[in-house]
Each structure stands twice: as C-alpha cells, then as structure tokens.
Amino acid sequence: MSGHSKWATIKHRKGAADKRRGKLFAKLIRQVEVAAREGGGDIDANPTLRTMFQKARDNSVPLDTIERAIKRGTGELEGVSYESVFYEGYAPGGVALYVETLTDNRNRTSSEVRTLFTRNGGSLAEPGAVAWQFERKGVVILDRSVDEDELMMAALDAGGEDLADEGDTWRLTCDPSYLSTMRDALADVEIAFVSANSTMLPTSVVGVDSTEAARAVLRLIDALDDHDDVQDVYANFDIPDEILQAAAG
C-alpha cells in the first residue's frame, strides 16, 4: 500500500501550499458544520466534531470561523443544510474509487460527479460495488526521523494497531474512535506528525505500472477533489514511488 500512502502524503503537502486555500477552508468548514449538526456542538462529547475541529485548526482555519460553523450546525445561526452522499466507481485501469460528498442538492452533485467520471475515463458504479474494498481507519503520518521505539510505546498505549514504514514516513493506524486519543498521546511525548485524519484504507490494491496509466488515475482523482461538494476521494491503487513522483510532478 506504499504507493497509496505516498500519494496521501503528497496531497497533504500539496494542499498546504495550495493557492486555492479558500476552497480547502470551505470544505473543512462544511465538515465541521455537519459534524455539529449530527452529534451536537460540544467538542468533548462529540468525537467526530473534535476530529473535524482539529483538522480545520491544523489547516489554519481561524477559530472564530470554526465556531460560527459549529453554531450553524447546531442551529444557533442560520445556515444551509447538507447531507452526506457517497459515490462509488472506477478510474482507468480498474482502480476503485470511493467518493465522499457533502451537498445541499443531491441531484446536482450526482449529475456533476457522473460527468467528472465520464470525462476522465472512469465510470460510476452502483452503491456497494466498491465500498467493501475499503475500511474506516484513523491514520497518522509522521516523518521517518521519529524514533520507532518511542513512537511504538506512545502508540500502543493510545490504541495504535499498526505501524508501517513508508520510506520517508511512518504510517500509524488505529480505530477512528481513538484518533483524538492518539493525537493527544503523541503531543504528550512531543512527537510531531505530518497529518492525522479519519480515512478509508483499501483492503486490497490494484497495481498501476506506467506513468501514463498513473496520470490517468490521478487526473480523475484531482478532478473529483476540485469539486466543491467533494470532501474526500479514496482509491485502492498501488503506484511505485518513481512512477508516482513522475505522474504527480
């Protein structure tokens, strides 16, 4: 799964320097708002909100902006009502895609997501066609310079399930309900991390063995990512590092 994890890291670093930070902010704010609407505005009592709050803060969303989003979610301020809709499909080469959206107009979003798949060589599938190929996990990406033994000790006590060497990074996984606990445990021992998110990991992968094929897959993923309603795109590809670097460049 190294290629898949490597792409997640590239996306994070690319996003951190993205000139379209306003679009990223809008997506994060929407996630905070929906989490507050579904589970209440108390961060301590709503683990999903706590995760979304921290994700927004990690990406430098102003605190007052986050607080207003929470109030819109709880109904204290007027706001748009969003619903979660998931789309499943395939990128060129048979790579499975699982697309998470938050929308205030299901028909519009469905039509536009279908068009993005079609225009970029993919195909939209029926619900359930690819969802079984993914599982929800908390994933923490850390710089490879972090001491393995120290990291293992902190992670095991906080619910860590697996630590994988991804070349220049570590990939630490846990049950998503332990993600906040994991963040706190790492902070307590002053271990910095690149990112910490609840995500969908593939249970099996599809190999992509050429730069041209990789570009076709990533082109569709980028097109979906750029859509305002799309919050995350999960894929089950495995692209060798040298091909991934060439395709992402």
Backbone as CSV, one residue per row, in Angstrom:
resi,resn,N_x,N_y,N_z,CA_x,CA_y,CA_z,C_x,C_y,C_z
1,MET,0.824,-1.204,0.000,0.000,0.000,0.000,0.863,1.261,0.000
2,SER,2.180,1.096,-0.216,3.072,2.245,-0.115,2.718,3.338,-1.107
3,GLY,2.368,2.943,-2.357,2.023,3.955,-3.345,0.835,4.774,-2.928
4,HIS,-0.190,4.119,-2.392,-1.397,4.812,-1.949,-1.079,5.778,-0.816
5,SER,-0.308,5.328,0.163,0.036,6.180,1.299,0.926,7.341,0.874
6,LYS,1.821,7.072,-0.065,2.700,8.124,-0.566,1.880,9.230,-1.222
7,TRP,0.860,8.841,-1.978,0.005,9.837,-2.626,-0.726,10.668,-1.584
8,ALA,-1.167,10.046,-0.490,-1.846,10.785,0.568,-0.924,11.850,1.151
9,THR,0.345,11.511,1.311,1.312,12.475,1.840,1.568,13.594,0.845
10,ILE,1.705,13.239,-0.437,1.911,14.258,-1.473,0.729,15.215,-1.511
11,LYS,-0.484,14.678,-1.430,-1.680,15.514,-1.445,-1.695,16.473,-0.261
12,HIS,-1.291,15.971,0.909,-1.287,16.828,2.102,-0.324,17.987,1.915
13,ARG,0.887,17.696,1.454,1.897,18.748,1.296,1.525,19.704,0.174
14,LYS,0.922,19.166,-0.875,0.448,19.998,-1.980,-0.650,20.928,-1.491
15,GLY,-1.558,20.385,-0.684,-2.660,21.177,-0.168,-2.200,22.288,0.753
16,ALA,-1.131,22.022,1.509,-0.635,23.017,2.455,-0.134,24.265,1.745
17,ALA,0.315,24.092,0.494,0.825,25.232,-0.274,-0.139,25.656,-1.377
18,ASP,-1.340,25.133,-1.348,-2.311,25.389,-2.411,-2.768,26.849,-2.392
19,LYS,-2.701,27.507,-3.546,-3.138,28.892,-3.625,-4.646,29.014,-3.445
20,ARG,-5.356,27.907,-3.685,-6.804,27.927,-3.534,-7.203,27.544,-2.119
21,ARG,-6.504,28.113,-1.144,-6.761,27.755,0.252,-8.213,28.024,0.633
22,GLY,-8.832,29.013,-0.014,-10.231,29.305,0.280,-11.137,28.116,0.030
23,LYS,-10.853,27.340,-1.020,-11.652,26.151,-1.320,-11.444,25.094,-0.246
24,LEU,-10.201,24.915,0.193,-9.916,23.961,1.267,-10.635,24.369,2.543
25,PHE,-10.571,25.651,2.873,-11.264,26.154,4.064,-12.757,25.845,3.985
26,ALA,-13.350,26.086,2.817,-14.789,25.874,2.658,-15.165,24.427,2.920
27,LYS,-14.348,23.499,2.443,-14.627,22.081,2.662,-14.503,21.714,4.136
28,LEU,-13.477,22.228,4.791,-13.277,21.923,6.204,-14.391,22.508,7.066
29,ILE,-14.806,23.718,6.744,-15.885,24.364,7.492,-17.177,23.576,7.339
30,ARG,-17.432,23.090,6.135,-18.638,22.287,5.894,-18.600,21.007,6.733
31,GLN,-17.441,20.386,6.841,-17.302,19.168,7.639,-17.573,19.444,9.119
32,VAL,-17.078,20.577,9.608,-17.322,20.959,10.996,-18.821,21.168,11.229
33,GLU,-19.450,21.869,10.312,-20.874,22.181,10.433,-21.725,20.914,10.482
34,VAL,-21.448,19.984,9.596,-22.220,18.744,9.559,-21.972,17.912,10.808
35,ALA,-20.735,17.851,11.275,-20.428,17.097,12.492,-21.190,17.662,13.683
36,ALA,-21.294,18.990,13.768,-22.031,19.625,14.869,-23.524,19.351,14.756
37,ARG,-24.047,19.361,13.534,-25.469,19.109,13.359,-25.827,17.669,13.735
38,GLU,-24.957,16.734,13.398,-25.267,15.326,13.622,-24.985,14.862,15.043
39,GLY,-24.025,15.496,15.720,-23.658,15.000,17.051,-23.630,16.038,18.152
40,GLY,-24.051,17.280,17.842,-24.049,18.326,18.857,-22.790,19.157,18.824
41,GLY,-22.860,20.334,19.440,-21.765,21.290,19.365,-20.718,21.187,20.453
42,ASP,-20.845,20.207,21.360,-19.879,20.023,22.436,-18.730,19.163,21.928
43,ILE,-17.557,19.761,21.776,-16.401,19.052,21.235,-16.023,17.857,22.103
44,ASP,-16.141,18.008,23.410,-15.756,16.927,24.321,-16.705,15.730,24.218
45,ALA,-17.961,15.991,23.874,-18.958,14.917,23.802,-19.197,14.406,22.388
46,ASN,-18.587,15.044,21.404,-18.794,14.681,20.001,-17.430,14.405,19.358
47,PRO,-16.991,13.132,19.352,-15.655,12.824,18.829,-15.469,13.182,17.352
48,THR,-16.534,13.077,16.554,-16.415,13.445,15.141,-16.161,14.939,15.000
49,LEU,-16.887,15.724,15.774,-16.672,17.173,15.754,-15.265,17.505,16.231
50,ARG,-14.818,16.812,17.263,-13.472,17.060,17.778,-12.420,16.810,16.694
51,THR,-12.598,15.725,15.934,-11.665,15.411,14.856,-11.712,16.468,13.758
52,MET,-12.929,16.881,13.371,-13.075,17.890,12.317,-12.547,19.250,12.775
53,PHE,-12.792,19.566,14.041,-12.282,20.821,14.610,-10.755,20.846,14.511
54,GLN,-10.127,19.756,14.925,-8.667,19.720,14.918,-8.116,19.736,13.505
55,LYS,-8.814,19.060,12.593,-8.389,19.057,11.187,-8.432,20.471,10.623
56,ALA,-9.476,21.210,10.959,-9.584,22.595,10.495,-8.484,23.462,11.089
57,ARG,-8.217,23.284,12.379,-7.163,24.073,13.027,-5.788,23.729,12.450
58,ASP,-5.562,22.432,12.143,-4.291,22.017,11.550,-4.043,22.714,10.219
59,ASN,-5.141,23.064,9.539,-5.017,23.729,8.247,-5.224,25.239,8.346
60,SER,-5.080,25.754,9.561,-5.069,27.203,9.821,-6.400,27.897,9.575
61,VAL,-7.516,27.165,9.691,-8.816,27.826,9.624,-8.992,28.640,10.908
62,PRO,-9.336,29.914,10.818,-9.463,30.755,12.012,-10.477,30.194,13.008
63,LEU,-10.176,30.354,14.282,-11.025,29.791,15.331,-12.444,30.350,15.277
64,ASP,-12.594,31.660,15.039,-13.942,32.235,15.014,-14.760,31.700,13.842
65,THR,-14.083,31.372,12.730,-14.773,30.783,11.582,-15.289,29.395,11.935
66,ILE,-14.480,28.628,12.657,-14.888,27.293,13.088,-16.059,27.389,14.067
67,GLU,-15.976,28.321,14.978,-17.044,28.472,15.978,-18.372,28.852,15.326
68,ARG,-18.323,29.689,14.296,-19.558,30.038,13.578,-20.123,28.819,12.857
69,ALA,-19.241,27.988,12.307,-19.693,26.769,11.628,-20.387,25.830,12.612
70,ILE,-19.847,25.738,13.806,-20.473,24.899,14.838,-21.861,25.437,15.179
71,LYS,-21.987,26.743,15.298,-23.275,27.354,15.630,-24.286,27.168,14.500
72,ARG,-23.822,27.201,13.263,-24.732,26.930,12.146,-25.199,25.477,12.200
73,GLY,-24.283,24.605,12.570,-24.627,23.190,12.660,-25.644,22.901,13.744
74,THR,-25.537,23.596,14.868,-26.460,23.358,15.981,-27.741,24.179,15.865
75,GLY,-27.794,25.068,14.868,-28.995,25.859,14.668,-28.985,27.204,15.354
76,GLU,-27.906,27.530,16.054,-27.809,28.844,16.710,-27.684,29.960,15.695
77,LEU,-27.112,29.646,14.531,-27.044,30.585,13.413,-27.691,29.930,12.199
78,GLU,-28.258,30.759,11.342,-28.896,30.225,10.144,-27.844,29.700,9.181
79,GLY,-28.131,28.571,8.533,-27.173,28.003,7.588,-27.839,27.036,6.631
80,VAL,-27.083,26.574,5.662,-27.557,25.610,4.673,-27.496,24.215,5.281
81,SER,-28.465,23.381,4.941,-28.479,22.003,5.428,-27.803,21.093,4.407
82,TYR,-26.742,20.391,4.849,-26.010,19.491,3.974,-26.294,18.037,4.348
83,GLU,-26.201,17.163,3.362,-26.304,15.732,3.628,-25.089,15.019,3.051
84,SER,-24.709,13.912,3.694,-23.590,13.108,3.210,-24.075,12.161,2.121
85,VAL,-23.392,12.174,0.992,-23.702,11.255,-0.100,-22.385,10.653,-0.582
86,PHE,-22.377,9.329,-0.746,-21.173,8.637,-1.194,-21.383,8.108,-2.615
87,TYR,-20.326,8.200,-3.424,-20.356,7.683,-4.788,-19.226,6.674,-4.954
88,GLU,-19.518,5.653,-5.737,-18.547,4.595,-5.964,-18.330,4.429,-7.452
89,GLY,-17.102,4.129,-7.831,-16.829,3.967,-9.247,-15.424,3.473,-9.488
90,TYR,-15.024,3.563,-10.749,-13.711,3.063,-11.160,-12.981,4.104,-11.986
91,ALA,-11.686,4.233,-11.716,-10.796,5.039,-12.536,-10.264,4.156,-13.663
92,PRO,-9.582,4.737,-14.658,-8.976,3.914,-15.705,-8.084,2.830,-15.094
93,GLY,-8.112,1.643,-15.686,-7.303,0.547,-15.171,-7.968,-0.258,-14.080
94,GLY,-9.237,0.053,-13.778,-9.951,-0.728,-12.779,-9.685,-0.340,-11.341
95,VAL,-9.069,0.824,-11.114,-8.823,1.310,-9.750,-10.157,1.730,-9.127
96,ALA,-10.455,1.203,-7.946,-11.712,1.517,-7.271,-11.633,2.878,-6.597
97,LEU,-12.709,3.665,-6.710,-12.786,4.977,-6.078,-14.029,5.046,-5.194
98,TYR,-13.854,5.624,-4.014,-14.964,5.834,-3.082,-14.964,7.320,-2.760
99,VAL,-16.023,8.018,-3.157,-16.057,9.482,-3.114,-17.049,9.948,-2.059
100,GLU,-16.574,10.762,-1.131,-17.405,11.284,-0.046,-17.766,12.739,-0.334
101,THR,-19.068,13.045,-0.334,-19.505,14.416,-0.597,-20.414,14.917,0.515
102,LEU,-20.495,16.229,0.627,-21.492,16.914,1.444,-22.201,17.890,0.520
103,THR,-23.507,17.733,0.363,-24.214,18.517,-0.635,-25.548,19.041,-0.106
104,ASP,-25.962,20.180,-0.662,-27.290,20.718,-0.380,-28.222,20.487,-1.556
105,ASN,-27.736,19.744,-2.575,-28.545,19.433,-3.759,-28.047,18.113,-4.343
106,ARG,-28.653,17.024,-3.895,-28.193,15.692,-4.292,-28.223,15.494,-5.812
107,ASN,-29.276,15.959,-6.471,-29.396,15.763,-7.916,-28.273,16.460,-8.675
108,ARG,-27.980,17.703,-8.276,-26.910,18.445,-8.942,-25.568,17.737,-8.756
109,THR,-25.275,17.356,-7.518,-23.995,16.722,-7.234,-23.854,15.394,-7.969
110,SER,-24.916,14.600,-7.976,-24.871,13.308,-8.669,-24.566,13.485,-10.153
111,SER,-25.228,14.451,-10.776,-25.009,14.703,-12.197,-23.574,15.147,-12.466
112,GLU,-23.064,16.044,-11.624,-21.718,16.582,-11.854,-20.641,15.547,-11.565
113,VAL,-20.830,14.718,-10.541,-19.853,13.662,-10.247,-19.828,12.645,-11.386
114,ARG,-20.994,12.275,-11.894,-21.057,11.336,-13.013,-20.310,11.900,-14.234
115,THR,-20.503,13.182,-14.496,-19.831,13.820,-15.629,-18.319,13.799,-15.459
116,LEU,-17.842,14.040,-14.241,-16.392,14.023,-13.985,-15.813,12.635,-14.231
117,PHE,-16.518,11.615,-13.795,-16.055,10.250,-14.069,-15.963,10.016,-15.569
118,THR,-17.030,10.344,-16.286,-17.098,10.070,-17.720,-16.027,10.827,-18.498
119,ARG,-15.858,12.110,-18.192,-14.906,12.947,-18.930,-13.453,12.541,-18.694
120,ASN,-13.198,11.848,-17.601,-11.825,11.500,-17.248,-11.557,9.998,-17.327
121,GLY,-12.333,9.314,-18.155,-12.057,7.920,-18.455,-12.484,6.923,-17.405
122,GLY,-13.302,7.350,-16.442,-13.763,6.449,-15.399,-15.216,6.084,-15.599
123,SER,-15.766,5.383,-14.636,-17.179,5.005,-14.713,-17.764,4.959,-13.311
124,LEU,-18.970,5.503,-13.175,-19.671,5.476,-11.898,-20.328,4.111,-11.742
125,ALA,-20.287,3.567,-10.515,-20.839,2.236,-10.249,-22.027,2.335,-9.305
126,GLU,-22.719,1.236,-9.144,-23.853,1.185,-8.235,-23.382,1.202,-6.788
127,PRO,-24.207,1.705,-5.852,-23.850,1.683,-4.428,-23.514,0.264,-3.962
128,GLY,-22.409,0.147,-3.249,-21.978,-1.148,-2.746,-20.979,-1.858,-3.635
129,ALA,-20.755,-1.330,-4.843,-19.870,-2.007,-5.793,-18.412,-2.019,-5.330
130,VAL,-17.964,-0.929,-4.683,-16.564,-0.871,-4.258,-16.396,-0.591,-2.762
131,ALA,-17.471,-0.231,-2.077,-17.354,0.129,-0.657,-16.726,-0.983,0.169
132,TRP,-16.992,-2.242,-0.193,-16.475,-3.382,0.563,-14.955,-3.490,0.463
133,GLN,-14.352,-2.755,-0.456,-12.897,-2.803,-0.626,-12.170,-1.783,0.252
134,PHE,-12.911,-1.087,1.120,-12.315,-0.073,1.986,-12.788,-0.268,3.429
135,GLU,-11.978,0.196,4.376,-12.376,0.192,5.779,-11.946,1.500,6.427
136,ARG,-12.790,1.987,7.331,-12.526,3.255,8.002,-11.436,3.072,9.058
137,LYS,-10.398,3.914,9.019,-9.307,3.862,9.976,-8.852,5.279,10.324
138,GLY,-8.290,5.421,11.506,-7.571,6.631,11.849,-6.137,6.465,11.367
139,VAL,-5.610,7.433,10.649,-4.262,7.324,10.079,-3.447,8.560,10.453
140,VAL,-2.287,8.298,11.040,-1.357,9.370,11.388,-0.093,9.176,10.556
141,ILE,0.290,10.199,9.814,1.518,10.170,9.024,2.581,10.976,9.761
142,LEU,3.744,10.361,9.964,4.828,11.005,10.695,6.107,10.965,9.868
143,ASP,6.981,11.923,10.122,8.265,11.947,9.450,9.084,10.724,9.854
144,ARG,9.850,10.187,8.921,10.625,8.971,9.172,11.708,9.170,10.227
145,SER,12.032,10.409,10.538,13.076,10.686,11.530,12.619,10.398,12.959
146,VAL,11.312,10.223,13.169,10.790,9.905,14.503,11.295,8.540,14.937
147,ASP,11.757,8.444,16.193,12.293,7.189,16.718,11.198,6.116,16.780
148,GLU,11.483,4.962,16.196,10.476,3.905,16.100,10.045,3.383,17.468
149,ASP,11.004,3.139,18.350,10.668,2.591,19.666,9.824,3.569,20.482
150,GLU,10.190,4.844,20.429,9.432,5.859,21.163,8.015,5.979,20.601
151,LEU,7.932,5.917,19.281,6.632,6.003,18.625,5.758,4.803,18.981
152,MET,6.343,3.618,18.981,5.599,2.404,19.309,5.049,2.459,20.727
153,MET,5.847,2.919,21.659,5.403,2.990,23.050,4.216,3.931,23.205
154,ALA,4.310,5.097,22.581,3.222,6.069,22.677,1.970,5.552,21.971
155,ALA,2.151,4.898,20.822,1.021,4.450,20.016,0.272,3.287,20.658
156,LEU,0.992,2.340,21.197,0.347,1.160,21.779,-0.540,1.532,22.960
157,ASP,-0.098,2.466,23.756,-0.890,2.890,24.913,-2.122,3.689,24.513
158,ALA,-2.124,4.201,23.271,-3.235,5.051,22.818,-4.140,4.346,21.815
159,GLY,-3.997,3.030,21.654,-4.875,2.291,20.754,-4.326,2.067,19.367
160,GLY,-3.031,2.246,19.183,-2.433,2.013,17.875,-2.555,0.557,17.451
161,GLU,-2.821,0.332,16.165,-2.993,-1.029,15.650,-1.832,-1.480,14.786
162,ASP,-1.252,-0.555,14.027,-0.194,-0.956,13.095,0.704,0.237,12.812
163,LEU,2.006,-0.042,12.670,2.979,0.977,12.292,3.715,0.470,11.060
164,ALA,3.600,1.192,9.958,4.203,0.760,8.703,5.259,1.750,8.239
165,ASP,6.380,1.220,7.751,7.459,2.024,7.187,7.112,2.332,5.737
166,GLU,6.906,3.626,5.424,6.527,4.037,4.070,7.658,4.761,3.352
167,GLY,8.883,4.427,3.707,10.024,5.063,3.057,10.493,6.270,3.842
168,ASP,9.993,7.463,3.492,10.394,8.672,4.219,9.360,9.069,5.274
169,THR,8.348,8.222,5.474,7.354,8.499,6.517,6.971,7.196,7.231
170,TRP,6.389,7.357,8.427,5.717,6.275,9.131,4.213,6.438,8.908
171,ARG,3.516,5.311,8.794,2.055,5.345,8.746,1.521,4.574,9.940
172,LEU,0.905,5.293,10.850,0.354,4.718,12.072,-1.155,4.646,11.942
173,THR,-1.737,3.472,12.165,-3.180,3.319,12.036,-3.806,2.927,13.369
174,CYS,-5.077,3.309,13.518,-5.830,2.981,14.726,-7.321,2.970,14.370
175,ASP,-8.128,2.496,15.293,-9.566,2.631,15.117,-9.882,4.125,15.098
176,PRO,-10.767,4.577,14.209,-11.025,6.030,14.123,-11.495,6.649,15.426
177,SER,-12.112,5.865,16.300,-12.569,6.408,17.586,-11.405,6.759,18.500
178,TYR,-10.206,6.245,18.195,-9.025,6.523,19.007,-8.149,7.626,18.428
179,LEU,-8.581,8.244,17.334,-7.712,9.216,16.668,-7.371,10.398,17.568
180,SER,-8.366,10.940,18.264,-8.098,12.066,19.164,-7.175,11.645,20.304
181,THR,-7.398,10.452,20.836,-6.532,9.924,21.890,-5.102,9.783,21.387
182,MET,-4.955,9.317,20.147,-3.631,9.150,19.558,-2.927,10.488,19.396
183,ARG,-3.655,11.484,18.917,-3.070,12.817,18.773,-2.569,13.333,20.119
184,ASP,-3.397,13.185,21.154,-3.028,13.669,22.483,-1.813,12.926,23.022
185,ALA,-1.765,11.610,22.786,-0.651,10.811,23.278,0.662,11.227,22.614
186,LEU,0.612,11.492,21.313,1.814,11.935,20.607,2.237,13.330,21.070
187,ALA,1.259,14.193,21.295,1.576,15.543,21.779,2.211,15.492,23.169
188,ASP,1.745,14.582,24.021,2.270,14.461,25.383,3.753,14.124,25.410
189,VAL,4.220,13.352,24.421,5.642,12.994,24.368,6.376,13.792,23.291
190,GLU,5.715,14.862,22.805,6.307,15.817,21.863,6.769,15.163,20.565
191,ILE,5.939,14.253,20.053,6.194,13.656,18.744,5.319,14.380,17.721
192,ALA,5.961,15.068,16.785,5.230,15.812,15.760,4.794,14.867,14.638
193,PHE,3.696,15.217,13.970,3.224,14.405,12.859,2.848,15.298,11.682
194,VAL,2.847,14.699,10.497,2.532,15.429,9.268,1.030,15.645,9.153
195,SER,0.253,14.581,9.417,-1.204,14.677,9.338,-1.819,13.596,10.205
196,ALA,-3.069,13.812,10.606,-3.819,12.831,11.397,-5.275,12.945,10.991
197,ASN,-5.798,11.927,10.328,-7.151,12.007,9.792,-7.871,10.669,9.888
198,SER,-9.184,10.755,9.936,-10.015,9.574,9.747,-10.168,9.383,8.244
199,THR,-9.843,8.195,7.757,-9.822,7.977,6.319,-10.306,6.567,5.995
200,MET,-10.437,6.283,4.725,-10.809,4.953,4.254,-9.587,4.321,3.614
201,LEU,-9.137,3.193,4.168,-7.986,2.493,3.614,-8.454,1.298,2.793
202,PRO,-7.794,1.062,1.666,-8.173,-0.098,0.854,-7.743,-1.401,1.512
203,THR,-8.564,-2.422,1.399,-8.215,-3.735,1.930,-7.444,-4.560,0.904
204,SER,-7.489,-4.158,-0.356,-6.677,-4.759,-1.413,-6.351,-3.660,-2.411
205,VAL,-5.309,-3.846,-3.200,-4.865,-2.775,-4.100,-4.768,-3.261,-5.539
206,VAL,-4.817,-2.290,-6.457,-4.655,-2.535,-7.885,-3.354,-1.882,-8.324
207,GLY,-2.462,-2.661,-8.903,-1.180,-2.122,-9.332,-1.311,-1.254,-10.573
208,VAL,-0.570,-0.159,-10.576,-0.507,0.738,-11.745,0.971,0.828,-12.125
209,ASP,1.321,0.357,-13.325,2.740,0.140,-13.631,3.322,1.026,-14.719
210,SER,2.648,2.119,-15.049,3.211,3.049,-16.034,2.842,4.474,-15.665
211,THR,3.684,5.410,-16.073,3.423,6.821,-15.785,2.139,7.288,-16.456
212,GLU,1.908,6.834,-17.685,0.695,7.226,-18.408,-0.559,6.748,-17.685
213,ALA,-0.537,5.500,-17.228,-1.692,4.959,-16.510,-1.889,5.683,-15.181
214,ALA,-0.783,5.990,-14.504,-0.872,6.699,-13.222,-1.462,8.085,-13.416
215,ARG,-1.042,8.771,-14.482,-1.571,10.114,-14.742,-3.065,10.072,-15.014
216,ALA,-3.525,9.029,-15.684,-4.952,8.907,-15.971,-5.748,8.728,-14.689
217,VAL,-5.231,7.919,-13.772,-5.898,7.710,-12.484,-5.909,8.996,-11.672
218,LEU,-4.747,9.638,-11.565,-4.628,10.846,-10.746,-5.397,12.014,-11.346
219,ARG,-5.536,12.034,-12.671,-6.308,13.103,-13.320,-7.775,13.063,-12.866
220,LEU,-8.334,11.867,-12.803,-9.718,11.728,-12.347,-9.839,12.083,-10.871
221,ILE,-8.896,11.611,-10.065,-8.942,11.915,-8.628,-8.845,13.417,-8.394
222,ASP,-7.939,14.084,-9.106,-7.795,15.535,-8.953,-9.063,16.268,-9.388
223,ALA,-9.684,15.808,-10.474,-10.917,16.446,-10.957,-12.018,16.325,-9.908
224,LEU,-12.135,15.163,-9.291,-13.131,14.977,-8.244,-12.799,15.824,-7.024
225,ASP,-11.538,15.827,-6.634,-11.096,16.618,-5.475,-11.423,18.097,-5.642
226,ASP,-11.367,18.578,-6.876,-11.592,20.003,-7.133,-13.067,20.403,-7.043
227,HIS,-13.963,19.423,-7.038,-15.394,19.741,-6.959,-15.733,20.254,-5.565
228,ASP,-16.506,21.328,-5.498,-16.801,21.966,-4.223,-17.487,21.033,-3.220
229,ASP,-18.315,20.113,-3.703,-19.063,19.238,-2.796,-18.271,18.022,-2.346
230,VAL,-17.184,17.711,-3.027,-16.400,16.516,-2.701,-15.477,16.808,-1.519
231,GLN,-15.604,15.998,-0.483,-14.789,16.167,0.711,-13.535,15.302,0.670
232,ASP,-13.670,14.061,0.205,-12.528,13.152,0.113,-12.748,12.169,-1.026
233,VAL,-11.628,11.748,-1.618,-11.649,10.691,-2.628,-10.687,9.607,-2.167
234,TYR,-11.174,8.391,-2.032,-10.359,7.270,-1.590,-10.162,6.324,-2.768
235,ALA,-8.949,5.791,-2.910,-8.632,4.931,-4.051,-7.812,3.733,-3.585
236,ASN,-7.869,2.654,-4.369,-7.129,1.455,-3.972,-5.967,1.145,-4.909
237,PHE,-5.337,2.200,-5.460,-4.199,1.959,-6.340,-2.918,1.713,-5.552
238,ASP,-1.970,1.060,-6.203,-0.596,0.956,-5.698,0.322,1.334,-6.851
239,ILE,0.919,2.522,-6.737,1.796,3.037,-7.787,3.221,3.093,-7.231
240,PRO,4.188,2.474,-7.890,5.585,2.564,-7.437,6.030,4.013,-7.289
241,ASP,6.883,4.253,-6.299,7.282,5.622,-5.967,7.799,6.405,-7.172
242,GLU,8.650,5.788,-7.983,9.246,6.540,-9.092,8.199,6.933,-10.127
243,ILE,7.223,6.060,-10.347,6.134,6.378,-11.273,5.230,7.438,-10.672
244,LEU,4.939,7.317,-9.371,4.077,8.292,-8.700,4.683,9.681,-8.729
245,GLN,5.991,9.765,-8.462,6.654,11.066,-8.475,6.609,11.680,-9.873
246,ALA,6.812,10.858,-10.889,6.784,11.367,-12.268,5.382,11.812,-12.653
247,ALA,4.374,11.032,-12.248,2.989,11.356,-12.600,2.493,12.569,-11.840
248,ALA,2.865,12.689,-10.561,2.410,13.804,-9.730,3.140,15.084,-10.060
249,GLY,4.340,14.958,-10.628,5.100,16.150,-10.974,4.480,16.907,-12.100
